[in-house]
CSV table of C-alpha atoms in Angstrom, one decimal:
chain,number,residue,atom,x,y,z
A,187,UNK,CA,-6.9,-15.0,-7.8
A,188,UNK,CA,-4.8,-12.6,-5.8
A,189,UNK,CA,-4.9,-9.0,-7.0
A,190,UNK,CA,-1.9,-6.8,-7.6
A,191,UNK,CA,-1.9,-3.3,-6.0
A,192,UNK,CA,0.5,-0.4,-6.1
A,193,UNK,CA,1.0,2.8,-4.0
A,194,UNK,CA,0.6,5.6,-6.6
A,195,UNK,CA,-0.1,9.3,-7.1
A,196,UNK,CA,2.8,10.4,-5.0
A,197,UNK,CA,4.0,13.3,-7.0
A,198,UNK,CA,3.2,16.8,-5.7
A,199,UNK,CA,3.8,20.4,-7.0
A,200,UNK,CA,6.7,20.4,-9.4
A,201,UNK,CA,8.2,17.1,-8.0
A,202,UNK,CA,7.5,13.9,-9.9
A,203,UNK,CA,7.7,10.5,-8.2
A,204,UNK,CA,6.9,7.1,-9.6
A,205,UNK,CA,6.0,5.8,-13.1
A,206,UNK,CA,2.3,5.8,-12.6
A,207,UNK,CA,1.4,5.7,-16.3
A,208,UNK,CA,3.9,2.9,-16.9
A,209,UNK,CA,2.7,0.8,-14.0
A,210,UNK,CA,-1.1,1.3,-14.0
A,211,UNK,CA,-1.8,-1.1,-16.9
A,212,UNK,CA,-0.3,-4.0,-15.0
A,213,UNK,CA,-2.1,-3.6,-11.6
A,214,UNK,CA,-5.6,-4.3,-10.5
A,215,UNK,CA,-5.8,-1.8,-7.7
A,216,UNK,CA,-4.3,1.7,-7.4
A,217,UNK,CA,-3.7,3.0,-3.8
A,218,UNK,CA,-3.7,6.8,-4.3
A,219,UNK,CA,-1.9,9.1,-1.9
A,220,UNK,CA,-4.2,11.6,-0.2
A,221,UNK,CA,-2.0,14.6,0.5
A,222,UNK,CA,-0.4,14.0,3.9
A,223,UNK,CA,2.8,12.2,2.9
A,224,UNK,CA,2.7,13.1,-0.8
A,225,UNK,CA,0.3,14.1,-3.6
A,226,UNK,CA,-1.8,17.3,-4.1
A,227,UNK,CA,-5.3,18.0,-5.4
A,228,UNK,CA,-4.2,18.1,-9.0
A,229,UNK,CA,-2.1,14.9,-8.7
A,230,UNK,CA,-5.0,13.1,-7.0
A,231,UNK,CA,-7.4,14.2,-9.8
A,232,UNK,CA,-5.0,13.1,-12.6
A,233,UNK,CA,-4.2,9.7,-10.9
A,234,UNK,CA,-7.9,9.0,-10.4
A,235,UNK,CA,-8.6,9.7,-14.1
A,236,UNK,CA,-5.7,7.5,-15.1
A,237,UNK,CA,-7.0,4.6,-13.1
A,238,UNK,CA,-10.6,5.1,-14.1
A,239,UNK,CA,-9.6,5.2,-17.8
A,240,UNK,CA,-7.9,1.8,-17.5
A,241,UNK,CA,-10.7,0.3,-15.4
A,242,UNK,CA,-8.7,-0.1,-12.2
A,243,UNK,CA,-10.1,-0.3,-8.6
A,244,UNK,CA,-9.1,2.7,-6.5
A,245,UNK,CA,-8.3,2.8,-2.9
A,246,UNK,CA,-7.2,5.6,-0.5
A,247,UNK,CA,-3.6,5.6,0.7
A,248,UNK,CA,-3.7,7.7,3.9
A,249,UNK,CA,-0.7,8.4,6.1
A,250,UNK,CA,0.6,10.3,9.1
A,251,UNK,CA,0.9,14.1,8.4
A,252,UNK,CA,4.6,13.9,7.4
A,253,UNK,CA,5.4,15.3,3.9
A,254,UNK,CA,9.0,16.0,4.8
A,255,UNK,CA,9.6,12.4,5.9
A,256,UNK,CA,7.4,10.9,3.2
A,257,UNK,CA,5.2,9.4,6.0
A,258,UNK,CA,8.1,7.2,7.2
A,259,UNK,CA,8.9,8.9,10.6
A,260,UNK,CA,7.1,7.7,13.7
A,261,UNK,CA,4.6,10.3,15.1
A,262,UNK,CA,2.5,9.5,18.1
A,263,UNK,CA,-0.9,11.0,17.5
A,264,UNK,CA,-3.7,10.3,19.9
A,265,UNK,CA,-6.1,7.7,18.6
A,266,UNK,CA,-8.8,10.3,18.0
A,267,UNK,CA,-6.4,12.4,16.0
A,268,UNK,CA,-5.3,9.5,13.8
A,269,UNK,CA,-8.9,8.5,13.1
A,270,UNK,CA,-9.7,12.2,12.2
A,271,UNK,CA,-6.6,12.4,9.9
A,272,UNK,CA,-7.5,9.2,8.1
A,273,UNK,CA,-11.2,10.2,7.7
A,274,UNK,CA,-10.1,13.6,6.3
A,275,UNK,CA,-7.8,11.9,3.7
A,276,UNK,CA,-10.2,9.2,2.7
A,277,UNK,CA,-12.9,11.8,2.3
A,278,UNK,CA,-10.7,13.9,0.1
A,279,UNK,CA,-10.1,11.1,-2.3
A,280,UNK,CA,-13.8,10.2,-2.3
A,281,UNK,CA,-14.5,13.7,-3.7
A,282,UNK,CA,-12.4,13.0,-6.7
A,283,UNK,CA,-13.9,9.6,-7.2
A,284,UNK,CA,-17.4,11.0,-7.0
A,285,UNK,CA,-16.5,13.5,-9.7
A,286,UNK,CA,-15.5,10.6,-12.0
A,287,UNK,CA,-18.6,8.5,-11.1
A,288,UNK,CA,-16.7,5.7,-9.4
A,289,UNK,CA,-16.7,4.3,-5.9
A,290,UNK,CA,-13.9,3.8,-3.3
A,291,UNK,CA,-12.6,0.2,-3.4
A,292,UNK,CA,-10.4,-0.1,-0.3
A,293,UNK,CA,-8.1,1.7,2.1
A,294,UNK,CA,-4.4,0.9,2.3
A,295,UNK,CA,-2.4,2.8,5.0
A,296,UNK,CA,1.0,4.2,4.1
A,297,UNK,CA,4.5,4.0,5.5
A,298,UNK,CA,5.4,3.9,9.1
A,299,UNK,CA,1.9,4.0,10.4
A,300,UNK,CA,1.3,0.7,8.6
A,301,UNK,CA,4.0,-0.9,10.7
A,302,UNK,CA,3.0,0.8,13.9
A,303,UNK,CA,-0.6,-0.4,13.5
A,304,UNK,CA,0.6,-3.9,12.8
A,305,UNK,CA,2.0,-4.2,16.4
A,306,UNK,CA,0.0,-1.7,18.4
A,307,UNK,CA,-3.7,-2.3,18.8
A,308,UNK,CA,-4.9,1.2,19.7
A,309,UNK,CA,-3.3,2.5,16.5
A,310,UNK,CA,-4.9,-0.2,14.5
A,311,UNK,CA,-8.3,0.4,16.0
A,312,UNK,CA,-8.0,4.1,15.3
A,313,UNK,CA,-7.3,3.3,11.6
A,314,UNK,CA,-10.2,0.8,11.4
A,315,UNK,CA,-12.6,3.3,12.9
A,316,UNK,CA,-11.8,5.7,10.1
A,317,UNK,CA,-12.3,3.1,7.5
A,318,UNK,CA,-15.6,1.8,8.9
A,319,UNK,CA,-18.0,4.6,7.7
A,320,UNK,CA,-16.8,4.1,4.1
A,321,UNK,CA,-17.9,0.4,4.0
A,322,UNK,CA,-14.8,-0.8,2.2
A,323,UNK,CA,-12.0,-3.4,3.1
A,324,UNK,CA,-8.8,-2.5,4.9
A,325,UNK,CA,-5.6,-3.8,3.3
A,326,UNK,CA,-3.1,-5.0,5.9
A,327,UNK,CA,-0.9,-7.8,7.2
A,328,UNK,CA,-2.8,-10.9,8.2
A,329,UNK,CA,-2.2,-12.2,11.7
A,330,UNK,CA,-1.3,-8.8,13.1
A,331,UNK,CA,-3.2,-6.0,14.9
A,332,UNK,CA,-4.5,-4.9,11.5
A,333,UNK,CA,-6.6,-8.0,11.1
A,334,UNK,CA,-7.6,-8.1,14.8
A,335,UNK,CA,-8.8,-4.4,14.8
A,336,UNK,CA,-10.7,-4.8,11.6
A,337,UNK,CA,-12.5,-7.8,13.1
A,338,UNK,CA,-13.3,-5.9,16.3
A,339,UNK,CA,-14.7,-2.8,14.4
A,340,UNK,CA,-16.5,-4.9,11.8
A,341,UNK,CA,-14.4,-3.8,8.8
A,342,UNK,CA,-13.7,-6.2,5.9
A,343,UNK,CA,-10.1,-7.2,5.8
A,344,UNK,CA,-7.7,-8.3,3.0
A,345,UNK,CA,-4.3,-9.6,3.8
A,346,UNK,CA,-1.3,-8.3,1.8
A,347,UNK,CA,1.9,-9.8,0.6
A,348,UNK,CA,4.9,-7.6,-0.3
A,349,UNK,CA,6.7,-9.0,-3.3
A,350,UNK,CA,9.2,-6.2,-3.6
A,351,UNK,CA,10.2,-6.0,0.1
A,352,UNK,CA,12.0,-8.4,2.4
A,353,UNK,CA,10.7,-9.7,5.8
A,354,UNK,CA,12.5,-9.8,9.1
A,355,UNK,CA,12.6,-13.1,11.1
A,356,UNK,CA,9.8,-11.7,13.2
A,357,UNK,CA,7.6,-11.1,10.1
A,358,UNK,CA,8.0,-7.3,10.0
A,359,UNK,CA,8.6,-5.6,6.7
A,360,UNK,CA,12.0,-4.1,6.0
A,361,UNK,CA,11.5,-0.8,4.2
A,362,UNK,CA,14.5,0.9,2.7
A,363,UNK,CA,15.0,4.7,3.2
A,364,UNK,CA,15.6,4.9,-0.6
A,365,UNK,CA,14.5,2.3,-3.1
A,366,UNK,CA,17.2,0.8,-5.4
A,367,UNK,CA,16.4,-1.4,-8.4
A,368,UNK,CA,14.5,-4.5,-7.5
A,369,UNK,CA,16.0,-7.9,-8.5
A,370,UNK,CA,13.3,-9.1,-10.8
A,371,UNK,CA,14.2,-12.8,-10.7
A,372,UNK,CA,14.3,-12.7,-6.8
A,373,UNK,CA,11.0,-10.9,-6.6
A,374,UNK,CA,9.3,-13.3,-9.0
A,375,UNK,CA,10.7,-16.3,-7.2
A,376,UNK,CA,9.5,-14.8,-3.8
A,377,UNK,CA,6.0,-14.3,-5.2
A,378,UNK,CA,5.9,-17.7,-6.9
A,379,UNK,CA,6.8,-19.4,-3.6
A,380,UNK,CA,4.2,-17.4,-1.7
A,381,UNK,CA,1.4,-18.3,-4.2
A,382,UNK,CA,2.3,-22.0,-4.2
A,383,UNK,CA,3.2,-22.6,-0.6
A,384,UNK,CA,1.9,-19.6,1.5
A,385,UNK,CA,5.5,-19.0,2.7
A,386,UNK,CA,8.1,-16.4,2.3
A,387,UNK,CA,11.8,-16.6,3.4
A,388,UNK,CA,12.9,-14.1,6.0
A,389,UNK,CA,16.3,-12.4,5.8
A,390,UNK,CA,17.9,-15.1,7.9
A,391,UNK,CA,16.4,-17.9,5.9
A,392,UNK,CA,13.5,-18.6,8.3
A,393,UNK,CA,10.3,-19.7,6.4
A,394,UNK,CA,7.3,-17.5,7.4
A,395,UNK,CA,3.6,-18.2,6.8
A,396,UNK,CA,1.8,-15.5,4.8
A,397,UNK,CA,-1.9,-15.3,4.2
A,398,UNK,CA,-3.0,-12.7,1.6
A,399,UNK,CA,-5.6,-11.9,-1.0
A,400,UNK,CA,-3.6,-9.0,-2.6
A,401,UNK,CA,0.1,-8.4,-3.5
A,402,UNK,CA,1.6,-5.0,-3.0
A,403,UNK,CA,4.3,-3.3,-5.1
A,404,UNK,CA,5.7,0.2,-4.9
A,405,UNK,CA,6.0,2.9,-7.6
A,406,UNK,CA,9.3,4.4,-6.4
A,407,UNK,CA,12.0,1.8,-7.4
A,408,UNK,CA,13.8,2.9,-10.6
A,409,UNK,CA,12.6,-0.3,-12.4
A,410,UNK,CA,9.1,-0.2,-11.0
A,411,UNK,CA,7.4,-0.7,-14.4
A,412,UNK,CA,9.5,-3.8,-15.0
A,413,UNK,CA,8.6,-5.1,-11.6
A,414,UNK,CA,4.9,-4.6,-12.2
A,415,UNK,CA,5.1,-6.3,-15.6
A,416,UNK,CA,7.1,-9.3,-14.3
A,417,UNK,CA,4.8,-9.9,-11.3
A,418,UNK,CA,1.7,-9.5,-13.4
A,419,UNK,CA,3.1,-12.4,-15.5
A,420,UNK,CA,3.6,-14.5,-12.3
A,421,UNK,CA,0.1,-13.9,-11.1
A,422,UNK,CA,-1.5,-14.6,-14.4
A,423,UNK,CA,0.5,-17.8,-14.9
A,424,UNK,CA,-0.4,-19.0,-11.4
A,425,UNK,CA,-4.1,-18.4,-12.2
């Protein structure tokens, strides 16, 4: 059965983002922000404890060093810089995991660097090289440079499907600058189709093949808790 994962722990300082406590019971895997696009040490510690208390798998959610842009602005780091930035962030989360007596489950890149690495092999290789020493799978888009780089470096790979986002005719994710409420019926139907047929409809109606072992949702839409609950039902019903 495909797992349900969510990008979480994205509050920092006095700013609160996402309904982590409401969403966590419905997901299988929590991708916890590591401080470069969001989060801070206390938020990381609290989100790890929340996930551990509910028995959830925990992955690192590293990004470009872009807090002001929430990790959604292109930055062209050298491959060695990107590997070091990801290693730093993953290692930071592993410290909090060790304090709670649990292990890292996976790594899921955040934001614009996820899209950049899908189409640019040097970026994808830089990410995979950072993941390799931790011995965990990389979550990414099947059939893109994510998967090819993971195979080249020898990193386990798990394909993702995005139930709360739309896909362009070229298969790229369309990420809004600001999340509005998700249409629950449409998201549920999109996921049901993907689970049954391995297809998703692009914005122009083109059917796209999707291969995945995990389904991603986001914590920032205003009805994120309802999205998590509804898609959990779809997954459980599909078996």
